[in-house]
GROMACS .gro file of N, CA, C and O in nm:
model
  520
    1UNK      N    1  12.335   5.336  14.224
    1UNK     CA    2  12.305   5.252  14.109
    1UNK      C    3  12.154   5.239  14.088
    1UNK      O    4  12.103   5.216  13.978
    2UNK      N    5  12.087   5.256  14.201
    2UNK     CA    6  11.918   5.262  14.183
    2UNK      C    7  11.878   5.339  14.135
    2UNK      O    8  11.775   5.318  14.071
    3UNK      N    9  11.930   5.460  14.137
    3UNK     CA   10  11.899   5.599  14.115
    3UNK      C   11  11.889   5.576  13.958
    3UNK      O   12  11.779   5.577  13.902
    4UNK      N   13  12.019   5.552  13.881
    4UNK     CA   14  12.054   5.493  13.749
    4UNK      C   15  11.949   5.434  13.667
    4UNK      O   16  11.907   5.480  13.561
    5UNK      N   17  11.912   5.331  13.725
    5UNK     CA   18  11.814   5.236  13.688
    5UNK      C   19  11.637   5.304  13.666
    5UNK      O   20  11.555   5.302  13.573
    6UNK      N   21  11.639   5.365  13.821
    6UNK     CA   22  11.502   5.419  13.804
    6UNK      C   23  11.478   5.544  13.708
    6UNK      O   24  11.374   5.610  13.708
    7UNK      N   25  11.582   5.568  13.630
    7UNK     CA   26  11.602   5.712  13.536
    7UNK      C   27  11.586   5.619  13.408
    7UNK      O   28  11.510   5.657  13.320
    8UNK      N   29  11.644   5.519  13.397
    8UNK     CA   30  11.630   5.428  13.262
    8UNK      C   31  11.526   5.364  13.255
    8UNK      O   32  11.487   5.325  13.145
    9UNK      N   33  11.452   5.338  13.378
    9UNK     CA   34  11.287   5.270  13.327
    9UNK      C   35  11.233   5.377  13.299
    9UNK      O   36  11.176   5.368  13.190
   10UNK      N   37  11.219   5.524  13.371
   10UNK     CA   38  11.141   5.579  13.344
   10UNK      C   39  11.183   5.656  13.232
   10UNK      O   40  11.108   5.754  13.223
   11UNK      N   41  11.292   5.656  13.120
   11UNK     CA   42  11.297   5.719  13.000
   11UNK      C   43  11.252   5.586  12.904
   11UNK      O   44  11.233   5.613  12.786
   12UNK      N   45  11.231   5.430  12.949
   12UNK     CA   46  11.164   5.374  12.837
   12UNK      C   47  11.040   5.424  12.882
   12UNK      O   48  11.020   5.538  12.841
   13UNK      N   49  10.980   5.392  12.929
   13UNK     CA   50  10.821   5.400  13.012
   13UNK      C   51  10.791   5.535  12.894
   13UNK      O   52  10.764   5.513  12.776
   14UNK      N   53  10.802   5.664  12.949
   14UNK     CA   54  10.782   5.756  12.837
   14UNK      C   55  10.825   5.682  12.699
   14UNK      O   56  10.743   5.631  12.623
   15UNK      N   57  10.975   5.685  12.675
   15UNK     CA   58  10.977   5.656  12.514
   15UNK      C   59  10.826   5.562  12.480
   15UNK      O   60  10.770   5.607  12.380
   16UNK      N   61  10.779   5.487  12.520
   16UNK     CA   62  10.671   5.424  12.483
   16UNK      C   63  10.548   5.461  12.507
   16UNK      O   64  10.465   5.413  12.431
   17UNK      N   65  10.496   5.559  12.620
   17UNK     CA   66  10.393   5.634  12.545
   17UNK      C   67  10.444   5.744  12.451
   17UNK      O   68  10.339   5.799  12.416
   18UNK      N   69  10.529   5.798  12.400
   18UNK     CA   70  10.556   5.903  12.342
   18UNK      C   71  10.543   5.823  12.176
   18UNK      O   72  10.506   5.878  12.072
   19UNK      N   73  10.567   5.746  12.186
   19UNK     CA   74  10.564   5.627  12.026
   19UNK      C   75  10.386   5.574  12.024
   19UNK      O   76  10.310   5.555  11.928
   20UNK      N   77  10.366   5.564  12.157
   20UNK     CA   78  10.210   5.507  12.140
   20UNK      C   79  10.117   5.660  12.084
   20UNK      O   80  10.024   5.663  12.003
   21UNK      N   81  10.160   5.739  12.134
   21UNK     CA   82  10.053   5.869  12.114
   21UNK      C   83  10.055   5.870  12.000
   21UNK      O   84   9.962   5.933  11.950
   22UNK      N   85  10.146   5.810  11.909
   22UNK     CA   86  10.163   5.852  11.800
   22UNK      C   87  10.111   5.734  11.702
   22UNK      O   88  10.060   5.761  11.593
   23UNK      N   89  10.122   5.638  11.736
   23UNK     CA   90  10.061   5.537  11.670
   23UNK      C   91   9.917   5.513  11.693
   23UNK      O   92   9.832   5.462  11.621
   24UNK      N   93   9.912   5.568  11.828
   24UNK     CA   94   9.769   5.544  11.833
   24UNK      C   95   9.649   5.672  11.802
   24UNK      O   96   9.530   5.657  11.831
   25UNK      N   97   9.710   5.805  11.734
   25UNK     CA   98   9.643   5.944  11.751
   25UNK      C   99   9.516   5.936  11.729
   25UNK      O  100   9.433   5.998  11.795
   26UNK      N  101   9.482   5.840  11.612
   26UNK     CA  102   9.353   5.806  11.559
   26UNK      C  103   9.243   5.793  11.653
   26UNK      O  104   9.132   5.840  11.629
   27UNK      N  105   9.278   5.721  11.777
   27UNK     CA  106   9.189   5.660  11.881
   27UNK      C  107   9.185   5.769  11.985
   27UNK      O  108   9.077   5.800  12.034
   28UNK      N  109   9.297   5.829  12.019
   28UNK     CA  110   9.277   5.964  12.111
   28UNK      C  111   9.223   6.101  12.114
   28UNK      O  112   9.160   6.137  12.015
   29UNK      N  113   9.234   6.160  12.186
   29UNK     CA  114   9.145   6.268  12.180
   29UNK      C  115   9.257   6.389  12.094
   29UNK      O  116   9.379   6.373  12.104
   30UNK      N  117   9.211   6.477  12.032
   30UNK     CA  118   9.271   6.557  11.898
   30UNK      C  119   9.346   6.614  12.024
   30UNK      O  120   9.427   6.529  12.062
   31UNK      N  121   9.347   6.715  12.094
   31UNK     CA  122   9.461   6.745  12.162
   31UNK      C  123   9.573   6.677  12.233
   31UNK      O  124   9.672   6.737  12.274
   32UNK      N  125   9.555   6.569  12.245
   32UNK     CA  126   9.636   6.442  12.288
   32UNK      C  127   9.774   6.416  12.203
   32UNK      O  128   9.896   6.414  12.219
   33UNK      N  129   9.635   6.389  12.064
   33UNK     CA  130   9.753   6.342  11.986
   33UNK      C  131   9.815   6.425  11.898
   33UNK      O  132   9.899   6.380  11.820
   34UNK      N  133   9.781   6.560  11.901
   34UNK     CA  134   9.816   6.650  11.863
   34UNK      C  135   9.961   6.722  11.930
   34UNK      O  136  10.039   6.787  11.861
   35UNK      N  137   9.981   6.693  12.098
   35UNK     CA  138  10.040   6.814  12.114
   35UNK      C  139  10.158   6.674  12.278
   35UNK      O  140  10.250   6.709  12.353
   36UNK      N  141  10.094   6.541  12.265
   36UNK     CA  142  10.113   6.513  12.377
   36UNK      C  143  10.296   6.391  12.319
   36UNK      O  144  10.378   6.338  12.394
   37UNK      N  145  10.293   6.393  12.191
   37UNK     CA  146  10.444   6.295  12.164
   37UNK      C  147  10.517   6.410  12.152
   37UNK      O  148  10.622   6.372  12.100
   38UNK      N  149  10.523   6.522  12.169
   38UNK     CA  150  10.642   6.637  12.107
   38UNK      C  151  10.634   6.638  12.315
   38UNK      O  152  10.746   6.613  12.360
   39UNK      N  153  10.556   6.654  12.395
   39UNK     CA  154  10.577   6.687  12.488
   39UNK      C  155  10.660   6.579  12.560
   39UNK      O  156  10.762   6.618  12.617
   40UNK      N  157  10.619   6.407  12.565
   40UNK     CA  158  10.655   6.344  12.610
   40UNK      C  159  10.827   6.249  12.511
   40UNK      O  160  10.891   6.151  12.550
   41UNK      N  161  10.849   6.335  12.379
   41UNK     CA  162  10.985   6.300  12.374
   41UNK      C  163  11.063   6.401  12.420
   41UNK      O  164  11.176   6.369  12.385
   42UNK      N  165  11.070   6.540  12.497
   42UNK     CA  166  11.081   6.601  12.542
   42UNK      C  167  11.138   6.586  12.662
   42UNK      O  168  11.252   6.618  12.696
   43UNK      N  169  11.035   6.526  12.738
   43UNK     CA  170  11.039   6.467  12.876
   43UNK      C  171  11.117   6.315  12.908
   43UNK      O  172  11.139   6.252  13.011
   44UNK      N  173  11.140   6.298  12.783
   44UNK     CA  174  11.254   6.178  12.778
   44UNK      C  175  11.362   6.213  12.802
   44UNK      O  176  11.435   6.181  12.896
   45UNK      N  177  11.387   6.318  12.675
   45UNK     CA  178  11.520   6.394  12.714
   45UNK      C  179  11.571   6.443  12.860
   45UNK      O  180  11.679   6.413  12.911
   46UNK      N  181  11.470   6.524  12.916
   46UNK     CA  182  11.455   6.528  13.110
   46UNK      C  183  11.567   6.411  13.143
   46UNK      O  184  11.685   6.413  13.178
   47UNK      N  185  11.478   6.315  13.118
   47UNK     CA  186  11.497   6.183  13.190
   47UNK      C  187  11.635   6.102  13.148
   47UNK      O  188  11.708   6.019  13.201
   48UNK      N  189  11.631   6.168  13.033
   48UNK     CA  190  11.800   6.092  13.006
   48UNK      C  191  11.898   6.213  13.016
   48UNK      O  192  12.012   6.167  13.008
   49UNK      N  193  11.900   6.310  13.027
   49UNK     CA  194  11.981   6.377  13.135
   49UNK      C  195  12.017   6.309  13.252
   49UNK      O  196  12.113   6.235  13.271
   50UNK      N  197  11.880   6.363  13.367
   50UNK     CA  198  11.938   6.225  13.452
   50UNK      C  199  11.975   6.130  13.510
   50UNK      O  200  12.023   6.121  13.623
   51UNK      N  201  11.934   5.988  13.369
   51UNK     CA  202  12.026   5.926  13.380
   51UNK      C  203  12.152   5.948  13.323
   51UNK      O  204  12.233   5.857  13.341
   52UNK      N  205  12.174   6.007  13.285
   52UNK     CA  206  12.335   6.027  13.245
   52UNK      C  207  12.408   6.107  13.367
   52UNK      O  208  12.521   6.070  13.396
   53UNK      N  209  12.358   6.199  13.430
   53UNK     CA  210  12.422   6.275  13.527
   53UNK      C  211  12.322   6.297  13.655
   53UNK      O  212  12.262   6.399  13.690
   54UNK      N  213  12.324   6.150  13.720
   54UNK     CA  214  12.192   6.119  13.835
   54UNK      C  215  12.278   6.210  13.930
   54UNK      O  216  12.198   6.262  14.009
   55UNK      N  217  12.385   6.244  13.952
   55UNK     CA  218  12.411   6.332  14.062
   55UNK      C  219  12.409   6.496  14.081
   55UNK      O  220  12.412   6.566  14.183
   56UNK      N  221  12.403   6.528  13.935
   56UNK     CA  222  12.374   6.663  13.906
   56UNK      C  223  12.220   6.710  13.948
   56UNK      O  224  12.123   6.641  13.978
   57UNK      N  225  12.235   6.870  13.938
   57UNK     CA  226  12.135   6.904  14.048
   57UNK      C  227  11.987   6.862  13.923
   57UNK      O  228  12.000   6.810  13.812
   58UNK      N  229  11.867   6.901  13.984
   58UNK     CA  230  11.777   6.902  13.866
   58UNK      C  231  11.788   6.973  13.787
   58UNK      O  232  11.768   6.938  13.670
   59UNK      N  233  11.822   7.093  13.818
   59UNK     CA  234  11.764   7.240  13.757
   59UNK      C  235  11.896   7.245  13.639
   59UNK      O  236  11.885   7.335  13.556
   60UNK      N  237  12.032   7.147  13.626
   60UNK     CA  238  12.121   7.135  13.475
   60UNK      C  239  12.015   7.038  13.393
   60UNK      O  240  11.993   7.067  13.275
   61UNK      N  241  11.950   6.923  13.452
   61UNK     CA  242  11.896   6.875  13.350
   61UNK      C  243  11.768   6.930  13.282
   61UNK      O  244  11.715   6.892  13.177
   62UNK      N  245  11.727   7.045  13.379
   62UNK     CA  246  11.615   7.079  13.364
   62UNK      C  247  11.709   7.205  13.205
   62UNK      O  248  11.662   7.196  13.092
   63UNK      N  249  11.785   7.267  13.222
   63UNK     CA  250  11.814   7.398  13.151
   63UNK      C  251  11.900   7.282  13.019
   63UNK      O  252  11.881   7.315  12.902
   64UNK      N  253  11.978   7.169  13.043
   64UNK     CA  254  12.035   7.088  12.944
   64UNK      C  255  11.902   7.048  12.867
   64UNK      O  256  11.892   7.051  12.745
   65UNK      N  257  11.799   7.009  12.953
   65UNK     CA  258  11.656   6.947  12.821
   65UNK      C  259  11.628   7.071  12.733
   65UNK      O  260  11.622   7.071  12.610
   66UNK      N  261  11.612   7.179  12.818
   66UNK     CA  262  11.553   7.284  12.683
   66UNK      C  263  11.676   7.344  12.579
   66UNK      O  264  11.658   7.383  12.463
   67UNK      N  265  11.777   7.340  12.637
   67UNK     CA  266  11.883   7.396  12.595
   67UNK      C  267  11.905   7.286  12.407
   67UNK      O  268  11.916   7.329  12.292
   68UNK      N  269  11.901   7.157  12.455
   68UNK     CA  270  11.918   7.052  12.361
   68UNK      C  271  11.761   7.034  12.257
   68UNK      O  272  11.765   7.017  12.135
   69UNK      N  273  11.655   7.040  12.324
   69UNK     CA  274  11.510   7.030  12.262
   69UNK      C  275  11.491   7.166  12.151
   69UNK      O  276  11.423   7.160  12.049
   70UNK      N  277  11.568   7.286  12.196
   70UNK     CA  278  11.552   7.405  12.136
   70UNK      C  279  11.636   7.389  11.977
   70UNK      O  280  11.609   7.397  11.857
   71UNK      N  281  11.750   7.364  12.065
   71UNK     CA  282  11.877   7.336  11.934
   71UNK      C  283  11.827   7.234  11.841
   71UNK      O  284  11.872   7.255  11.728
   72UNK      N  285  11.731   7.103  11.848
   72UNK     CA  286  11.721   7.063  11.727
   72UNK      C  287  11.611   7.056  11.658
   72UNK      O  288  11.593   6.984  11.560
   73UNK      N  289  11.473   7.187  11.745
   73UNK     CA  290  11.447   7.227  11.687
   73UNK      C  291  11.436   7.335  11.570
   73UNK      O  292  11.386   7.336  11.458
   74UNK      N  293  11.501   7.419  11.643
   74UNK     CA  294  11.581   7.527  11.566
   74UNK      C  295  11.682   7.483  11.438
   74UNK      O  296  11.703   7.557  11.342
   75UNK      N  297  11.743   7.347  11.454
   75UNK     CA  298  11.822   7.269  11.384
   75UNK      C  299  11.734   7.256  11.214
   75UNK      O  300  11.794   7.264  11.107
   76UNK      N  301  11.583   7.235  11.230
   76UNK     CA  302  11.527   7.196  11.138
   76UNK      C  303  11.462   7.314  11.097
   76UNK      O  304  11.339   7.316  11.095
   77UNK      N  305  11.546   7.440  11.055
   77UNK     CA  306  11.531   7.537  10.981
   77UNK      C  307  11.599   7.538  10.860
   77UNK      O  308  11.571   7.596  10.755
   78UNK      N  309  11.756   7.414  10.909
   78UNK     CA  310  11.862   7.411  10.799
   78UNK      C  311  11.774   7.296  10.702
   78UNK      O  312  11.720   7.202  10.760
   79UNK      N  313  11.766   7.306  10.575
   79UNK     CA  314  11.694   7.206  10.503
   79UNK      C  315  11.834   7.155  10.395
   79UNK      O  316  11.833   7.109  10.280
   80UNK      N  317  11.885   7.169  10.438
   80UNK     CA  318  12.026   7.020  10.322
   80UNK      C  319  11.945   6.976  10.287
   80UNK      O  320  11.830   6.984  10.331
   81UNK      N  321  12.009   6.880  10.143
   81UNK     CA  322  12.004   6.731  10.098
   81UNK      C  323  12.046   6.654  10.238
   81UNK      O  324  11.959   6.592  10.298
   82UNK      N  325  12.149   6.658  10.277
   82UNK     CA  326  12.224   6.545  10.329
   82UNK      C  327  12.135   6.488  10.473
   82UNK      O  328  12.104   6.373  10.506
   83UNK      N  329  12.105   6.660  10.559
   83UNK     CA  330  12.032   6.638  10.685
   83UNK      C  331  11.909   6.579  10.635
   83UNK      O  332  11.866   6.482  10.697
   84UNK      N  333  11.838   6.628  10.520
   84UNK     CA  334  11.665   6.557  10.505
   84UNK      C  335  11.705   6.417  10.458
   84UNK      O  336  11.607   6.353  10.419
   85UNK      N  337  11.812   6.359  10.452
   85UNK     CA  338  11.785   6.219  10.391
   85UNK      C  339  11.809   6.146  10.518
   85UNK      O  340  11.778   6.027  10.534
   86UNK      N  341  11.863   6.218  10.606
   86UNK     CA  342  11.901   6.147  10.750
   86UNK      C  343  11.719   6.151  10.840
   86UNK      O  344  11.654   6.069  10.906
   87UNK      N  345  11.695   6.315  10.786
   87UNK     CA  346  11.547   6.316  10.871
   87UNK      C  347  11.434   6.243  10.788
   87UNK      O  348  11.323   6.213  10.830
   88UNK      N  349  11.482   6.223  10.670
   88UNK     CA  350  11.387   6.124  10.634
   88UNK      C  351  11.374   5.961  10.672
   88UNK      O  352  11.276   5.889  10.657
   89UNK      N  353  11.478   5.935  10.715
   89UNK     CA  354  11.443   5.770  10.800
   89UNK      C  355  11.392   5.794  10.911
   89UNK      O  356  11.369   5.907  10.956
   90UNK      N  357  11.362   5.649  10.983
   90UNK     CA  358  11.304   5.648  11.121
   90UNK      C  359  11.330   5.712  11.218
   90UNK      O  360  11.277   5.812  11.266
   91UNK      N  361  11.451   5.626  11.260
   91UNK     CA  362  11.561   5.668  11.347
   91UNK      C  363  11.553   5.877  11.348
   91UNK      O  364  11.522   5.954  11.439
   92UNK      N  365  11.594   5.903  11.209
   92UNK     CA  366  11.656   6.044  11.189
   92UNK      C  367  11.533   6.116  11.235
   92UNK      O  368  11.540   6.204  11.321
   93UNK      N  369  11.408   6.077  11.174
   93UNK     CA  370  11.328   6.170  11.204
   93UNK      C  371  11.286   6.213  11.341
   93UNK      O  372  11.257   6.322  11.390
   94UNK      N  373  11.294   6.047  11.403
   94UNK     CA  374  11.246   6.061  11.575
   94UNK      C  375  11.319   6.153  11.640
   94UNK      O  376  11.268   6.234  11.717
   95UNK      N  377  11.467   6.146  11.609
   95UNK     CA  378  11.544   6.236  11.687
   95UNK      C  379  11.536   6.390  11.657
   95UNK      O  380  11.505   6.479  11.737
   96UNK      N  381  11.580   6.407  11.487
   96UNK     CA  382  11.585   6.516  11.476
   96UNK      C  383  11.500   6.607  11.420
   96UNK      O  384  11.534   6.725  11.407
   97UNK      N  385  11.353   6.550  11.374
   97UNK     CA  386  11.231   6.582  11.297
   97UNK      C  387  11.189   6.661  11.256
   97UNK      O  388  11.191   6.745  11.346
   98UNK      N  389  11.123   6.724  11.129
   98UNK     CA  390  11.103   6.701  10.981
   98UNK      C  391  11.131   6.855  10.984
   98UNK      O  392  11.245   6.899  10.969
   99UNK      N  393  11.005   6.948  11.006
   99UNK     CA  394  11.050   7.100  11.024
   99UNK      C  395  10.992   7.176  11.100
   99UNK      O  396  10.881   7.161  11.152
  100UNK      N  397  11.069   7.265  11.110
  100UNK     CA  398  11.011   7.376  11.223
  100UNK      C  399  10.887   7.446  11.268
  100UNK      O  400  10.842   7.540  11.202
  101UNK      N  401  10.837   7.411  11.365
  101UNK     CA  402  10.744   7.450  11.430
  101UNK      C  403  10.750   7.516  11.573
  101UNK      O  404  10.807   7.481  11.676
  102UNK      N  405  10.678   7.614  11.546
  102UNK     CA  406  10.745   7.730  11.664
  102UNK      C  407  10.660   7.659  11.821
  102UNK      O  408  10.709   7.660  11.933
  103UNK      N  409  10.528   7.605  11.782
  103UNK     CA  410  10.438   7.582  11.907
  103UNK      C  411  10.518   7.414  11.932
  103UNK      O  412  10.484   7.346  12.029
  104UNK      N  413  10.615   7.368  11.841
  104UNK     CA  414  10.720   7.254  11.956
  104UNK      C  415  10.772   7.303  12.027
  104UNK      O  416  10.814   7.241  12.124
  105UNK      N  417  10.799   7.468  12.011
  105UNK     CA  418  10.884   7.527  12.143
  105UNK      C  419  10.792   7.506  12.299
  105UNK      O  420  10.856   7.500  12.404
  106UNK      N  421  10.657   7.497  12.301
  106UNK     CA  422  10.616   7.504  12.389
  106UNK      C  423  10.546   7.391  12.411
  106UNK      O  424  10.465   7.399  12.503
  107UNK      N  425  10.554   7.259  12.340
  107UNK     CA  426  10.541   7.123  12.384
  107UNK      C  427  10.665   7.114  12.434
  107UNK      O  428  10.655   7.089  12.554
  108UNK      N  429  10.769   7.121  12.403
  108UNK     CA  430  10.911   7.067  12.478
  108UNK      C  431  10.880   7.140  12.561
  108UNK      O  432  10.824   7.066  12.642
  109UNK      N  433  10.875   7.281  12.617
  109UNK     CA  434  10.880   7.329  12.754
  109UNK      C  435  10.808   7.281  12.877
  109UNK      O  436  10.838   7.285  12.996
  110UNK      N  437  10.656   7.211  12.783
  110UNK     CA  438  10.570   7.181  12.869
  110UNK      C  439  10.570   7.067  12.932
  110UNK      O  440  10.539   7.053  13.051
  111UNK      N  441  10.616   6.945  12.828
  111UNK     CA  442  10.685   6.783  12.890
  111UNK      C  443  10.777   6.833  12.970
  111UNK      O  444  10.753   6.797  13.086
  112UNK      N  445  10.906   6.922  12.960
  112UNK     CA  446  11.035   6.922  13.015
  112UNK      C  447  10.970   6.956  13.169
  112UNK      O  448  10.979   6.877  13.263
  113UNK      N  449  10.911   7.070  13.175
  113UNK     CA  450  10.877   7.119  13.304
  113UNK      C  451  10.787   7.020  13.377
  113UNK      O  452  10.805   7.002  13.498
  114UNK      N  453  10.696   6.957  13.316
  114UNK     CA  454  10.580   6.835  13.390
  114UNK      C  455  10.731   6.764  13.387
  114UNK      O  456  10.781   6.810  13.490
  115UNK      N  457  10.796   6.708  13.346
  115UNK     CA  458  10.922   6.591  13.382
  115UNK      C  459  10.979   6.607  13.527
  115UNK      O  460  10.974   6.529  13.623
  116UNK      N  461  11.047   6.756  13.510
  116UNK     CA  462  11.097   6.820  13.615
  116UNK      C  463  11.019   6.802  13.769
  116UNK      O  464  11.073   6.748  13.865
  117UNK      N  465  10.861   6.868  13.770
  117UNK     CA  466  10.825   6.865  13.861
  117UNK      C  467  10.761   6.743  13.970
  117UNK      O  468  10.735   6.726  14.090
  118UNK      N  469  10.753   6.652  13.801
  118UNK     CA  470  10.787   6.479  13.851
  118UNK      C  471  10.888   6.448  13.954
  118UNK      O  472  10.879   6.410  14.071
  119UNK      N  473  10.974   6.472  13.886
  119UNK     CA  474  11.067   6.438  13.898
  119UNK      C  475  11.097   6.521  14.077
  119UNK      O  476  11.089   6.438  14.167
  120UNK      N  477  11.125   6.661  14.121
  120UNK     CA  478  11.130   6.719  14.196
  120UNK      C  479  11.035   6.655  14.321
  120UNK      O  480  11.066   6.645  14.439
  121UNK      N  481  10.886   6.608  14.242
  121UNK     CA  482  10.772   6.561  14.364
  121UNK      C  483  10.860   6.470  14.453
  121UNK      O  484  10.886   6.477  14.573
  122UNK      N  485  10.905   6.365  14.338
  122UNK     CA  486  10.931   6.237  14.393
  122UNK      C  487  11.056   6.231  14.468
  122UNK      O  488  11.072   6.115  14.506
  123UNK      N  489  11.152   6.307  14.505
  123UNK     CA  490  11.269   6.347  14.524
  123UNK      C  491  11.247   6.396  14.662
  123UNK      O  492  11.312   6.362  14.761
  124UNK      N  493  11.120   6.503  14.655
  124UNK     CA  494  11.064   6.580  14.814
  124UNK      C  495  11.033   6.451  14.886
  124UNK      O  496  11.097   6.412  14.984
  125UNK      N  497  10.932   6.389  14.834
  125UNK     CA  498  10.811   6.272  14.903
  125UNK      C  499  10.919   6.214  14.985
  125UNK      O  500  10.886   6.211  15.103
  126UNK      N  501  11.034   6.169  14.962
  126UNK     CA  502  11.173   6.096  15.011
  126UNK      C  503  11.125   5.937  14.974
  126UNK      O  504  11.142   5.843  15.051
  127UNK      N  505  11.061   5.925  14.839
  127UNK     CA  506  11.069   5.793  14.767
  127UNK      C  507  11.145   5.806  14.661
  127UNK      O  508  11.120   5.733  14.564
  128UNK      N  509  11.249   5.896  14.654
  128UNK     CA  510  11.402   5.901  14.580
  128UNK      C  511  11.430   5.776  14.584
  128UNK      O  512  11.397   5.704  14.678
  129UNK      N  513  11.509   5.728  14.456
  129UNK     CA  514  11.532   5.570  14.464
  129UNK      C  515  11.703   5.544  14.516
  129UNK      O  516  11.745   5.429  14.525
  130UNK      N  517  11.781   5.649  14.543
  130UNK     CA  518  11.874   5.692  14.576
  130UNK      C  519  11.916   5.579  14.707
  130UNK      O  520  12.019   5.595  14.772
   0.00000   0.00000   0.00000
């Protein structure tokens, strides 16, 4: 159940710098805020993998984050009415956002993998919350 818990602080913890980078881009440094909220909602996803499946090995949540980060980017090639009025609210956009950009392929890879190896450090160190 610790295990659980310490996967759900640390997917708010990110969700909130990943919202701050973004609110705050103005004040940060241009590559920051340029390249560092596509990486760190990314690395959320990591993280809510697993918490959803804390017993699965890393390396599903690691291939489920890109597997899912790819698909909705790739997702926002389809331009509907129906999907842009969904990606045009808050909610819609955070999740499924606006359009395709090929260098998000390699912010998601790059949060997912820094998540991972987080994640892997802390697991070796044997300060697993397990």
């Amino acid at each position: 159940m610790m295990t659980r818990m310490y996967y759900l602080v640390t997917v708010l913890i990110v969700m909130i710098l990943g919202i701050s980078s973004r609110s705050f881009a103005e004040s940060l440094p241009v590559f920051v805020s340029s390249h560092f909220g596509d990486a760190l909602w990314a690395g959320m996803i990591y993280f809510g993998f697993r918490f959803l499946w804390v017993h699965a090995s890393l390396r599903r949540a690691l291939a489920l984050s890109l597997i899912f980060c790819f698909a909705i980017e790739f997702s926002q090639l389809y331009q509907a009415g129906w999907i842009n009025d969904i990606r045009s609210t808050l909610l819609g956009g955070l999740i499924l956002g606006k359009g395709f950009l090929a260098v998000d392929l390699i912010r998601y890879s790059a949060g997912i993998l820094i998540s991972y190896g987080a994640d892997w450090y802390v697991r070796m160190k044997g300060s697993d919350p397990i």
